[in-house]
Amino acid sequence: MIRITQRHQTTEILMRPNRSASWRETKTVWLVFFLVVLVIAMAWAAAGVWIVLPFAGIELGLLGYLMYRTNWQTYQQQRLIISPSLLVLEHDYHRHQTVKLARCHCQITVTETEGHWQLPLYVICCQGRQYPVGAFLNLNDLKQLQYGLIHCGVGLCRNRWWES
């Protein structure tokens, strides 16, 4: 999910991963799985196969943990603020991180694979340091990011420059 905002000579690009379900919807799905597995496990336990109960608990615990981690990662975001003299990259995930870079020393490299079997990687390179941009975006959002970067005058250095 890309939102591009322009004010005077400053462009702000807000990047968020595509979130198909909220935390509340994820908990509801887990509760439905819990009820179904509980009914099945209780039926097996009533039939004398009580050994399924610990495995049902392990299954539900692992499923709940993985659903939590997946949903938690969809709440990260990056904000790229481009002004005539600065590039500011803000990243919110575990903690808020802000990097301010002089625009004249920066370039954005786009690394694409030969068969396009992997998403392109956008990286801000500035004085020997590299800062990934939008690594969590899907292909359509990466195209919007590229359009926004080109539209505000940031040059892109592609490793496969001969392709359109």
XYZ file of C-alpha atoms in Angstrom:
164
model
C 0.000 0.000 0.000
C 1.631 3.183 -1.233
C 0.497 6.736 -0.512
C 2.357 9.566 -2.222
C 1.862 13.107 -0.921
C 3.449 16.207 -2.430
C 3.747 19.526 -0.615
C 5.717 22.344 -2.219
C 9.110 20.803 -3.037
C 8.787 17.843 -0.658
C 7.420 14.415 -1.552
C 6.404 11.920 1.099
C 6.008 8.251 0.192
C 4.306 6.130 2.852
C 4.757 2.374 2.390
C 2.795 -0.306 4.236
C 2.432 -4.027 3.526
C -0.862 -5.272 2.158
C -2.935 -6.296 5.186
C -5.834 -8.567 4.270
C -7.072 -9.139 7.829
C -7.046 -7.050 10.982
C -5.920 -8.436 14.338
C -9.557 -8.878 15.389
C -10.379 -10.875 12.230
C -7.275 -13.028 12.759
C -8.369 -13.826 16.318
C -11.850 -14.749 15.034
C -10.387 -17.162 12.468
C -8.212 -18.739 15.162
C -11.229 -19.134 17.439
C -13.129 -20.962 14.662
C -10.134 -23.296 14.151
C -9.955 -23.798 17.918
C -13.598 -24.835 18.145
C -13.369 -27.242 15.201
C -10.173 -28.897 16.464
C -11.568 -29.056 20.005
C -14.727 -30.859 18.832
C -12.714 -33.350 16.780
C -10.181 -33.947 19.574
C -12.941 -34.456 22.161
C -14.701 -36.923 19.879
C -11.472 -38.926 19.535
C -10.861 -38.726 23.277
C -14.410 -39.999 23.968
C -13.701 -42.894 21.616
C -10.683 -43.804 23.752
C -7.926 -42.235 21.667
C -6.955 -39.654 24.289
C -3.445 -39.272 22.850
C -4.769 -36.770 20.276
C -5.436 -34.136 22.967
C -1.803 -33.002 23.459
C -1.224 -32.936 19.707
C -4.373 -30.869 19.194
C -3.088 -28.438 21.834
C 0.321 -28.215 20.178
C -1.317 -27.670 16.788
C -3.547 -24.864 18.080
C -0.686 -23.228 19.972
C 1.587 -23.266 16.926
C -1.182 -22.007 14.646
C -1.991 -19.177 17.068
C 1.678 -18.191 17.352
C 2.201 -18.167 13.578
C -0.997 -16.173 12.987
C 0.117 -13.656 15.624
C 3.605 -13.264 14.102
C 2.245 -12.902 10.580
C -0.303 -10.293 11.627
C 2.267 -8.425 13.710
C 4.589 -8.084 10.708
C 1.838 -6.466 8.628
C 1.855 -3.444 10.935
C 5.312 -2.246 9.870
C 5.671 0.837 7.704
C 8.308 2.979 6.042
C 8.118 6.639 5.173
C 10.474 8.180 2.632
C 10.560 11.979 2.624
C 12.314 13.490 -0.374
C 13.234 17.169 -0.335
C 15.657 19.042 -2.609
C 18.540 18.542 -0.158
C 17.585 15.570 2.039
C 16.288 12.014 1.944
C 14.680 10.999 5.230
C 13.850 7.331 5.756
C 11.671 6.463 8.737
C 10.959 2.855 9.668
C 8.376 1.747 12.245
C 8.384 -1.912 13.245
C 10.058 -2.969 16.476
C 11.053 0.599 17.225
C 11.028 3.893 15.381
C 14.187 4.484 13.317
C 14.977 7.641 11.368
C 17.859 8.098 8.938
C 18.601 11.507 7.383
C 20.783 11.462 4.289
C 22.160 14.195 2.055
C 20.415 13.762 -1.294
C 23.490 14.712 -3.308
C 25.409 11.705 -1.897
C 22.606 9.160 -2.403
C 21.468 6.949 -5.206
C 18.746 4.326 -5.282
C 19.722 1.007 -6.804
C 17.186 -1.451 -8.163
C 18.346 -5.062 -8.235
C 16.326 -7.412 -10.428
C 16.864 -11.109 -11.057
C 17.460 -12.463 -14.539
C 14.245 -14.423 -14.927
C 12.188 -12.056 -12.737
C 11.559 -14.942 -10.350
C 12.102 -12.664 -7.370
C 10.773 -9.179 -6.577
C 13.126 -6.278 -7.323
C 15.047 -4.895 -4.361
C 15.201 -1.111 -3.843
C 18.149 0.123 -1.785
C 19.305 3.641 -0.917
C 23.106 3.723 -1.161
C 24.757 6.643 0.587
C 28.455 6.918 1.442
C 29.034 3.178 1.683
C 25.885 2.394 3.685
C 22.788 0.662 2.333
C 19.181 1.135 3.446
C 16.502 -1.184 1.979
C 13.277 0.515 0.924
C 9.913 -1.252 0.652
C 11.254 -4.791 1.088
C 7.802 -5.891 2.297
C 5.867 -4.547 -0.721
C 4.274 -6.616 -3.490
C 5.041 -6.110 -7.194
C 2.241 -3.595 -7.900
C 3.250 -1.497 -4.900
C 6.901 -1.606 -5.989
C 5.865 -0.256 -9.401
C 4.019 2.593 -7.655
C 7.114 3.244 -5.556
C 9.261 3.379 -8.693
C 6.812 5.784 -10.345
C 6.849 8.010 -7.251
C 10.649 8.044 -7.111
C 11.000 8.883 -10.800
C 8.238 11.517 -10.604
C 10.006 13.416 -7.823
C 13.329 13.378 -9.654
C 15.248 10.671 -7.841
C 17.440 8.738 -10.241
C 17.326 4.964 -10.168
C 20.347 2.817 -10.973
C 19.066 -0.520 -12.319
C 21.268 -3.565 -12.637
C 19.285 -4.620 -15.754
C 19.145 -1.178 -17.407
C 18.755 -2.552 -20.940
C 15.269 -3.941 -20.144
C 12.249 -1.703 -20.127
